[in-house]
Coordinates of N, CA, C and O in Angstrom, one line a residue:
X1 N 0.8 -1.2 0.0 CA 0.0 0.0 0.0 C 0.9 1.2 0.0 O 2.1 1.2 0.2
X2 N 0.3 2.4 -0.3 CA 1.0 3.6 -0.4 C 1.7 4.0 0.9 O 2.9 4.5 0.8
X3 N 1.1 3.8 2.0 CA 1.7 4.1 3.3 C 3.0 3.3 3.5 O 4.1 3.8 3.9
X4 N 2.9 2.0 3.2 CA 4.1 1.1 3.4 C 5.2 1.5 2.4 O 6.4 1.5 2.8
X5 N 4.8 1.8 1.2 CA 5.8 2.3 0.2 C 6.5 3.5 0.6 O 7.7 3.7 0.4
X6 N 5.8 4.4 1.2 CA 6.4 5.7 1.7 C 7.4 5.4 2.8 O 8.5 6.0 2.9
X7 N 7.1 4.4 3.7 CA 8.0 4.1 4.8 C 9.3 3.5 4.2 O 10.3 3.6 4.8
X8 N 9.2 2.9 3.1 CA 10.4 2.3 2.5 C 11.3 3.3 1.8 O 12.4 3.0 1.5
X9 N 10.8 4.5 1.6 CA 11.6 5.6 1.0 C 12.6 6.1 2.0 O 12.3 6.4 3.1
X10 N 13.9 6.2 1.6 CA 14.9 6.7 2.5 C 14.8 8.2 2.7 O 15.1 8.8 3.7
X11 N 14.4 8.9 1.6 CA 14.4 10.4 1.7 C 13.0 10.9 1.1 O 13.0 11.5 0.1
X12 N 11.9 10.5 1.8 CA 10.6 11.0 1.4 C 10.5 12.5 1.5 O 11.2 13.1 2.4
X13 N 9.8 13.1 0.6 CA 9.6 14.5 0.6 C 8.5 14.9 1.6 O 7.3 14.6 1.4
X14 N 8.8 15.5 2.8 CA 7.8 15.8 3.8 C 6.7 16.7 3.3 O 5.5 16.4 3.6
X15 N 7.0 17.6 2.5 CA 5.9 18.5 2.0 C 4.9 17.7 1.1 O 3.7 17.9 1.2
X16 N 5.5 16.8 0.3 CA 4.6 15.9 -0.5 C 3.7 15.1 0.3 O 2.5 15.0 0.1
X17 N 4.2 14.5 1.4 CA 3.4 13.7 2.3 C 2.3 14.5 2.9 O 1.2 14.1 3.0
X18 N 2.6 15.7 3.4 CA 1.6 16.5 4.0 C 0.5 16.9 3.0 O -0.6 16.9 3.4
X19 N 0.9 17.2 1.8 CA -0.1 17.6 0.8 C -1.0 16.4 0.5 O -2.2 16.6 0.4
X20 N -0.4 15.2 0.4 CA -1.2 14.0 0.0 C -2.2 13.7 1.2 O -3.4 13.4 1.0
X21 N -1.7 13.8 2.4 CA -2.5 13.5 3.6 C -3.7 14.5 3.7 O -4.8 14.1 3.9
X22 N -3.4 15.7 3.5 CA -4.4 16.8 3.5 C -5.4 16.6 2.4 O -6.6 16.7 2.6
X23 N -5.0 16.2 1.2 CA -5.9 16.1 0.1 C -6.7 14.9 0.0 O -7.8 14.8 -0.5
X24 N -6.2 13.8 0.6 CA -6.8 12.5 0.4 C -7.2 11.8 1.8 O -6.9 10.7 2.0
X25 N -7.9 12.6 2.6 CA -8.5 11.9 3.7 C -8.1 12.3 5.1 O -8.6 11.8 6.0
X26 N -7.2 13.3 5.2 CA -6.9 13.8 6.5 C -6.6 12.8 7.6 O -5.7 12.0 7.5
X27 N -7.5 12.8 8.6 CA -7.2 11.9 9.8 C -7.2 10.4 9.4 O -6.5 9.7 10.0
X28 N -8.0 10.0 8.5 CA -8.1 8.6 8.1 C -6.8 8.1 7.5 O -6.2 7.1 7.9
X29 N -6.2 8.9 6.6 CA -4.9 8.6 6.0 C -3.8 8.7 7.0 O -2.9 7.9 7.0
X30 N -3.9 9.7 7.9 CA -2.9 9.9 8.9 C -2.9 8.7 9.8 O -1.8 8.1 10.2
X31 N -4.1 8.2 10.2 CA -4.1 7.0 11.0 C -3.5 5.8 10.4 O -2.8 5.0 11.0
X32 N -3.7 5.7 9.1 CA -3.1 4.5 8.3 C -1.6 4.7 8.3 O -0.9 3.7 8.5
X33 N -1.1 5.9 8.2 CA 0.4 6.1 8.3 C 0.9 5.6 9.6 O 1.9 4.9 9.7
X34 N 0.2 6.1 10.7 CA 0.7 5.8 12.0 C 0.6 4.3 12.3 O 1.5 3.7 12.9
X35 N -0.5 3.7 11.9 CA -0.6 2.2 12.1 C 0.5 1.5 11.3 O 1.0 0.5 11.8
X36 N 0.8 1.9 10.1 CA 1.8 1.3 9.3 C 3.2 1.4 10.0 O 4.0 0.5 10.1
X37 N 3.4 2.6 10.6 CA 4.7 2.8 11.3 C 4.8 1.9 12.5 O 5.8 1.3 12.8
X38 N 3.6 1.8 13.3 CA 3.6 1.0 14.5 C 3.9 -0.4 14.2 O 4.6 -1.1 14.9
X39 N 3.2 -0.9 13.1 CA 3.5 -2.3 12.7 C 4.9 -2.5 12.1 O 5.5 -3.5 12.4
X40 N 5.4 -1.6 11.4 CA 6.7 -1.6 10.8 C 7.8 -1.8 11.9 O 8.7 -2.5 11.7
X41 N 7.6 -1.1 13.0 CA 8.5 -1.1 14.1 C 8.3 -2.3 15.0 O 9.1 -2.7 15.8
X42 N 7.1 -3.0 14.8 CA 6.7 -4.2 15.6 C 6.6 -3.8 17.1 O 7.3 -4.4 18.0
X43 N 5.8 -2.7 17.4 CA 5.6 -2.3 18.7 C 4.9 -3.4 19.5 O 4.0 -4.0 19.0
X44 N 5.3 -3.6 20.8 CA 4.7 -4.6 21.6 C 3.2 -4.4 21.8 O 2.8 -3.2 21.9
X45 N 2.4 -5.4 21.8 CA 1.0 -5.3 21.9 C 0.4 -4.7 23.2 O -0.7 -4.3 23.3
X46 N 1.3 -4.8 24.3 CA 0.8 -4.2 25.6 C 0.9 -2.7 25.6 O 0.4 -2.2 26.6
X47 N 1.4 -2.1 24.6 CA 1.4 -0.6 24.6 C 0.1 -0.1 23.9 O -0.6 -0.9 23.3
X48 N -0.1 1.2 24.1 CA -1.3 1.8 23.4 C -0.8 3.1 22.7 O -0.1 3.9 23.3
X49 N -1.2 3.3 21.5 CA -0.9 4.5 20.8 C -2.2 5.3 20.8 O -3.3 4.8 20.3
X50 N -2.2 6.5 21.4 CA -3.4 7.3 21.7 C -3.2 8.6 21.0 O -2.2 9.3 21.2
X51 N -4.3 9.0 20.3 CA -4.4 10.4 19.8 C -4.9 11.3 20.9 O -5.9 10.9 21.6
X52 N -4.3 12.4 21.0 CA -4.8 13.4 22.1 C -5.0 14.7 21.5 O -4.6 15.1 20.4
X53 N -5.7 15.6 22.2 CA -6.0 17.0 21.8 C -6.8 17.0 20.6 O -7.8 16.2 20.4
X54 N -6.5 17.9 19.7 CA -7.3 18.1 18.4 C -7.3 16.8 17.6 O -8.4 16.4 17.1
X55 N -6.2 16.1 17.5 CA -6.2 14.9 16.7 C -7.0 13.8 17.4 O -7.7 13.0 16.8
X56 N -7.0 13.9 18.7 CA -7.8 12.9 19.5 C -9.3 13.1 19.2 O -10.1 12.1 19.2
X57 N -9.7 14.4 19.1 CA -11.2 14.6 18.8 C -11.5 14.5 17.3 O -12.7 14.6 16.9
X58 N -10.5 14.2 16.5 CA -10.7 14.0 15.1 C -10.5 15.2 14.2 O -10.8 15.1 13.0
X59 N -9.9 16.2 14.7 CA -9.6 17.4 13.9 C -8.2 17.3 13.4 O -7.2 17.1 14.2
X60 N -8.0 17.3 12.1 CA -6.7 17.3 11.5 C -6.8 18.2 10.2 O -7.5 17.9 9.3
X61 N -6.1 19.3 10.3 CA -6.1 20.2 9.2 C -4.7 20.2 8.5 O -3.7 19.7 9.1
X62 N -4.6 20.7 7.3 CA -3.3 20.7 6.6 C -2.3 21.4 7.5 O -2.5 22.4 8.1
X63 N -1.1 20.7 7.6 CA 0.0 21.2 8.4 C -0.2 21.2 9.9 O 0.5 21.9 10.6
X64 N -1.3 20.6 10.3 CA -1.5 20.4 11.8 C -0.4 19.5 12.4 O 0.1 18.6 11.7
X65 N -0.1 19.7 13.6 CA 0.7 18.7 14.3 C -0.2 17.6 14.8 O -1.4 17.7 14.8
X66 N 0.5 16.5 15.1 CA -0.2 15.3 15.4 C 0.2 14.9 16.9 O 1.4 14.6 17.1
X67 N -0.7 15.1 17.8 CA -0.3 14.9 19.2 C -0.7 13.5 19.6 O -1.8 13.0 19.4
X68 N 0.4 12.8 20.1 CA 0.3 11.4 20.4 C 0.7 11.1 21.8 O 1.7 11.7 22.3
X69 N 0.1 10.1 22.4 CA 0.5 9.6 23.7 C 0.9 8.1 23.5 O 0.0 7.4 23.0
X70 N 2.1 7.8 23.8 CA 2.4 6.3 23.8 C 2.3 5.9 25.2 O 3.1 6.3 26.1
X71 N 1.3 5.1 25.5 CA 1.0 4.7 26.8 C 1.6 3.4 27.1 O 1.5 2.4 26.4
X72 N 2.4 3.3 28.2 CA 3.2 2.2 28.7 C 2.5 1.5 29.9 O 2.0 2.2 30.7
X73 N 2.6 0.2 29.9 CA 2.1 -0.5 31.1 C 3.0 -0.4 32.3 O 2.6 -0.7 33.4
X74 N 4.3 -0.1 32.0 CA 5.3 0.0 33.1 C 6.4 0.9 32.5 O 6.4 1.2 31.3
X75 N 7.4 1.2 33.4 CA 8.5 2.0 32.9 C 9.2 1.3 31.8 O 9.4 0.0 31.8
X76 N 9.7 2.0 30.8 CA 10.3 1.4 29.6 C 11.7 0.9 30.0 O 12.5 1.6 30.6
X77 N 12.1 -0.3 29.6 CA 13.4 -0.8 29.6 C 14.2 -0.3 28.4 O 13.6 0.4 27.5
X78 N 15.4 -0.6 28.3 CA 16.2 -0.1 27.1 C 15.7 -0.6 25.8 O 15.6 0.2 24.8
X79 N 15.2 -1.9 25.7 CA 14.7 -2.4 24.5 C 13.4 -1.7 24.0 O 13.3 -1.3 22.9
X80 N 12.6 -1.5 25.0 CA 11.3 -0.8 24.7 C 11.6 0.7 24.3 O 11.0 1.2 23.4
X81 N 12.4 1.3 25.1 CA 12.8 2.7 24.7 C 13.3 2.8 23.3 O 13.0 3.8 22.6
X82 N 14.1 1.9 22.9 CA 14.7 1.9 21.5 C 13.6 1.8 20.5 O 13.6 2.4 19.4
X83 N 12.6 0.9 20.8 CA 11.4 0.8 19.8 C 10.6 2.1 19.7 O 10.2 2.5 18.6
X84 N 10.4 2.7 20.9 CA 9.6 3.9 20.9 C 10.4 5.0 20.1 O 9.9 5.7 19.3
X85 N 11.7 5.1 20.3 CA 12.6 6.0 19.6 C 12.5 5.8 18.1 O 12.5 6.7 17.3
X86 N 12.6 4.5 17.7 CA 12.5 4.2 16.3 C 11.2 4.6 15.7 O 11.1 5.2 14.6
X87 N 10.1 4.4 16.4 CA 8.8 4.8 15.9 C 8.7 6.3 15.7 O 8.3 6.8 14.7
X88 N 9.2 7.0 16.7 CA 9.1 8.5 16.6 C 10.1 9.0 15.5 O 9.7 9.9 14.7
X89 N 11.3 8.4 15.4 CA 12.2 8.9 14.4 C 11.7 8.6 13.0 O 11.8 9.5 12.1
X90 N 11.1 7.5 12.8 CA 10.5 7.2 11.5 C 9.4 8.3 11.2 O 9.3 8.7 10.0
X91 N 8.6 8.6 12.2 CA 7.5 9.6 12.0 C 8.1 10.9 11.5 O 7.6 11.5 10.6
X92 N 9.2 11.3 12.2 CA 9.8 12.6 11.8 C 10.5 12.5 10.5 O 10.5 13.4 9.7
X93 N 11.1 11.4 10.2 CA 11.9 11.2 9.0 C 11.0 11.3 7.7 O 11.4 11.8 6.7
X94 N 9.7 10.9 7.9 CA 8.8 11.0 6.7 C 8.0 12.3 6.7 O 7.2 12.5 5.9
X95 N 8.4 13.2 7.7 CA 7.9 14.5 7.6 C 6.6 14.8 8.5 O 6.0 15.9 8.4
X96 N 6.3 13.9 9.3 CA 5.1 14.1 10.2 C 5.5 15.0 11.4 O 6.6 14.9 11.9
X97 N 4.6 16.0 11.7 CA 4.9 16.9 12.8 C 4.2 16.3 14.0 O 3.1 16.6 14.4
X98 N 5.0 15.4 14.6 CA 4.4 14.6 15.8 C 4.9 15.3 17.1 O 6.1 15.5 17.3
X99 N 3.9 15.6 17.9 CA 4.2 16.0 19.3 C 3.8 14.8 20.1 O 2.8 14.1 19.8
X100 N 4.7 14.4 21.1 CA 4.5 13.2 21.7 C 4.8 13.2 23.2 O 5.5 14.1 23.7
X101 N 4.2 12.3 23.9 CA 4.6 12.0 25.3 C 4.6 10.5 25.4 O 3.8 9.8 24.7
X102 N 5.5 10.0 26.3 CA 5.6 8.5 26.5 C 5.5 8.4 28.0 O 6.4 8.8 28.8
X103 N 4.4 7.8 28.5 CA 4.1 7.7 29.9 C 3.3 6.5 30.3 O 2.6 5.9 29.5
X104 N 3.4 6.2 31.5 CA 2.5 5.1 32.1 C 1.2 5.8 32.5 O 1.1 7.1 32.5
X105 N 0.2 5.0 32.8 CA -1.1 5.6 33.2 C -0.9 6.4 34.5 O -1.4 7.5 34.5
X106 N -0.1 5.9 35.4 CA 0.1 6.7 36.7 C 0.8 8.0 36.4 O 0.5 9.0 37.0
X107 N 1.8 8.0 35.5 CA 2.5 9.2 35.2 C 1.6 10.2 34.6 O 1.6 11.4 34.9
X108 N 0.7 9.8 33.7 CA -0.3 10.7 33.1 C -1.1 11.3 34.2 O -1.4 12.5 34.2
X109 N -1.6 10.5 35.1 CA -2.5 11.0 36.2 C -1.7 12.0 37.0 O -2.2 13.1 37.4
X110 N -0.5 11.7 37.4 CA 0.3 12.6 38.2 C 0.6 13.9 37.5 O 0.5 14.9 38.1
X111 N 1.1 13.8 36.3 CA 1.4 15.1 35.6 C 0.1 15.9 35.3 O 0.2 17.1 35.4
X112 N -1.0 15.2 35.1 CA -2.2 16.0 34.8 C -2.7 16.8 36.0 O -3.3 17.8 35.8
X113 N -2.4 16.4 37.2 CA -2.7 17.1 38.4 C -2.1 18.5 38.4 O -2.6 19.5 38.9
X114 N -0.9 18.6 37.8 CA -0.1 19.8 37.8 C -0.1 20.6 36.5 O 0.3 21.7 36.5
X115 N -0.6 20.0 35.4 CA -0.5 20.6 34.1 C -1.9 20.7 33.5 O -2.4 19.7 33.0
X116 N -2.4 21.9 33.4 CA -3.7 22.2 32.8 C -3.8 21.7 31.4 O -4.7 21.1 31.0
X117 N -2.7 22.0 30.6 CA -2.7 21.6 29.2 C -2.9 20.1 29.0 O -3.7 19.6 28.2
X118 N -2.2 19.3 29.8 CA -2.3 17.9 29.8 C -3.7 17.4 30.2 O -4.3 16.5 29.6
X119 N -4.2 18.0 31.3 CA -5.6 17.6 31.7 C -6.6 17.8 30.6 O -7.4 16.9 30.4
X120 N -6.5 19.0 29.9 CA -7.5 19.2 28.9 C -7.2 18.3 27.7 O -8.2 17.7 27.1
X121 N -6.0 18.0 27.4 CA -5.7 17.1 26.2 C -6.2 15.7 26.5 O -6.7 15.0 25.6
X122 N -6.1 15.3 27.8 CA -6.6 13.9 28.1 C -8.1 13.8 28.0 O -8.6 12.7 28.0
X123 N -8.8 14.9 28.0 CA -10.3 14.9 27.8 C -10.6 14.5 26.4 O -11.8 14.0 26.1
X124 N -9.7 14.6 25.5 CA -9.9 14.3 24.1 C -8.9 13.3 23.6 O -8.0 13.6 22.9
X125 N -9.2 12.1 23.9 CA -8.3 11.0 23.5 C -9.1 10.0 22.6 O -10.3 9.9 22.7
X126 N -8.3 9.3 21.8 CA -8.8 8.2 21.0 C -7.8 7.2 20.8 O -6.6 7.5 20.5
X127 N -8.1 5.9 21.0 CA -7.2 4.8 20.9 C -7.0 4.6 19.4 O -7.9 4.3 18.6
X128 N -5.7 4.6 18.9 CA -5.4 4.4 17.5 C -5.1 2.9 17.3 O -5.6 2.3 16.4
X129 N -4.3 2.3 18.3 CA -4.0 0.9 18.2 C -3.3 0.5 19.5 O -2.9 1.3 20.3
X130 N -3.2 -0.8 19.7 CA -2.6 -1.3 20.9 C -3.6 -1.8 21.9 O -4.7 -2.1 21.6
X131 N -3.2 -1.7 23.2 CA -3.9 -2.3 24.3 C -5.2 -1.5 24.7 O -5.1 -0.4 25.2
X132 N -6.3 -2.1 24.4 CA -7.6 -1.5 24.9 C -7.7 -1.4 26.4 O -8.1 -0.4 27.0
X133 N -7.3 -2.5 27.2 CA -7.3 -2.4 28.6 C -6.4 -1.3 29.2 O -6.8 -0.6 30.1
X134 N -5.3 -1.0 28.6 CA -4.4 0.1 29.1 C -5.1 1.4 28.8 O -5.1 2.3 29.6
X135 N -5.6 1.6 27.6 CA -6.4 2.8 27.3 C -7.5 3.0 28.2 O -7.8 4.1 28.7
X136 N -8.3 1.9 28.5 CA -9.4 2.0 29.4 C -8.9 2.5 30.8 O -9.7 3.2 31.5
X137 N -7.7 2.2 31.2 CA -7.2 2.6 32.5 C -7.0 4.2 32.5 O -7.4 4.8 33.5
X138 N -6.5 4.7 31.4 CA -6.3 6.2 31.4 C -7.7 6.9 31.3 O -7.9 7.9 32.0
X139 N -8.6 6.3 30.6 CA -10.0 6.8 30.6 C -10.6 6.8 32.0 O -11.3 7.8 32.3
X140 N -10.4 5.8 32.7 CA -10.9 5.7 34.1 C -10.3 6.8 35.0 O -11.0 7.4 35.8
X141 N -9.0 7.0 34.8 CA -8.3 8.0 35.6 C -8.8 9.4 35.3 O -9.1 10.2 36.2
X142 N -9.1 9.7 34.0 CA -9.6 11.0 33.6 C -11.0 11.1 34.1 O -11.4 12.2 34.7
X143 N -11.8 10.1 34.1 CA -13.2 10.2 34.6 C -13.2 10.4 36.1 O -14.0 11.2 36.6
X144 N -12.2 9.8 36.8 CA -12.1 10.0 38.3 C -11.7 11.5 38.5 O -12.2 12.1 39.5
X145 N -10.9 12.1 37.7 CA -10.5 13.5 37.9 C -11.7 14.4 37.7 O -11.6 15.5 38.2
X146 N -12.7 13.9 37.1 CA -13.9 14.8 36.8 C -15.1 14.4 37.5 O -16.2 15.0 37.3
X147 N -15.0 13.4 38.4 CA -16.2 12.9 39.1 C -16.5 13.8 40.3 O -15.7 14.5 40.8
X148 N -17.8 13.8 40.7 CA -18.2 14.5 41.9 C -17.9 16.0 41.7 O -18.2 16.6 40.7
X149 N -17.3 16.6 42.6 CA -16.9 18.0 42.6 C -15.5 18.3 42.0 O -15.1 19.4 41.9
X150 N -14.8 17.2 41.6 CA -13.5 17.3 41.1 C -13.4 18.1 39.8 O -12.3 18.7 39.5
X151 N -14.5 18.3 39.1 CA -14.4 19.0 37.8 C -14.3 20.5 38.1 O -13.9 21.3 37.2
X152 N -14.8 21.0 39.2 CA -14.8 22.4 39.5 C -13.4 23.1 39.4 O -13.3 24.1 38.7
X153 N -12.4 22.5 40.0 CA -11.1 23.2 39.9 C -10.6 23.2 38.5 O -10.0 24.2 38.0
X154 N -10.9 22.2 37.7 CA -10.5 22.1 36.3 C -11.2 23.3 35.5 O -10.6 24.0 34.8
X155 N -12.5 23.4 35.7 CA -13.3 24.4 35.1 C -12.7 25.8 35.4 O -12.5 26.7 34.6
X156 N -12.4 26.0 36.7 CA -11.9 27.3 37.1 C -10.5 27.6 36.5 O -10.2 28.7 36.0
X157 N -9.7 26.5 36.4 CA -8.4 26.7 35.8 C -8.5 27.0 34.3 O -7.7 27.9 33.8
X158 N -9.4 26.4 33.6 CA -9.6 26.7 32.2 C -10.1 28.1 32.0 O -9.6 28.9 31.1
X159 N -11.0 28.6 32.8 CA -11.5 30.0 32.7 C -10.4 30.9 33.0 O -10.2 31.9 32.3
X160 N -9.6 30.7 34.0 CA -8.5 31.6 34.4 C -7.5 31.6 33.3 O -6.9 32.7 32.9
X161 N -7.2 30.5 32.7 CA -6.2 30.4 31.6 C -6.7 31.2 30.4 O -5.9 32.0 29.8
X162 N -7.9 31.1 30.1 CA -8.5 31.9 28.9 C -8.5 33.4 29.2 O -8.2 34.2 28.4
X163 N -8.8 33.7 30.5 CA -8.8 35.1 30.8 C -7.4 35.7 30.7 O -7.2 36.8 30.1
X164 N -6.3 35.0 31.1 CA -5.0 35.4 31.0 C -4.5 35.6 29.6 O -3.8 36.5 29.2
X165 N -5.0 34.6 28.7 CA -4.6 34.7 27.3 C -5.2 36.0 26.6 O -4.6 36.5 25.7
X166 N -6.3 36.4 27.1 CA -6.9 37.6 26.5 C -6.3 38.9 27.0 O -6.6 40.0 26.4
X167 N -5.6 38.9 28.1 CA -5.0 40.1 28.7 C -3.9 40.6 27.8 O -3.2 40.0 27.2

């Protein structure tokens, strides 16, 4: 397929890839690219590749960045870290503008407590491939962050952040 052929190119033209993705299907074609990369690198099945933020909610415009979370079941050992690095390097080599984080579920929850941008990004996630049970764990953590009265501080933080941006 076209995605796999592009992966085989040593010096793919990033501008051409971005134009083709924008013209022929946006997020669907981008997902095919990412899945092809994931399979090409032979990522372990216990990981999850998660779209976050705008890409997570399904918005992908020409020249948009692609925000990804590589969700780990445990801290990465050297072999796993090398696989993740290979996946990201290939993404960049073919011209994808990938923003990424590589975290365990607990790390996501811990960082989200301190980082408004991450908390909001985690509200808009979509499993692209990998472990559904691992993805369900992050979804449960996000739900817990918003249950009962826990949503109020988040709402206040968002309003305050917007107010500051307008000043």
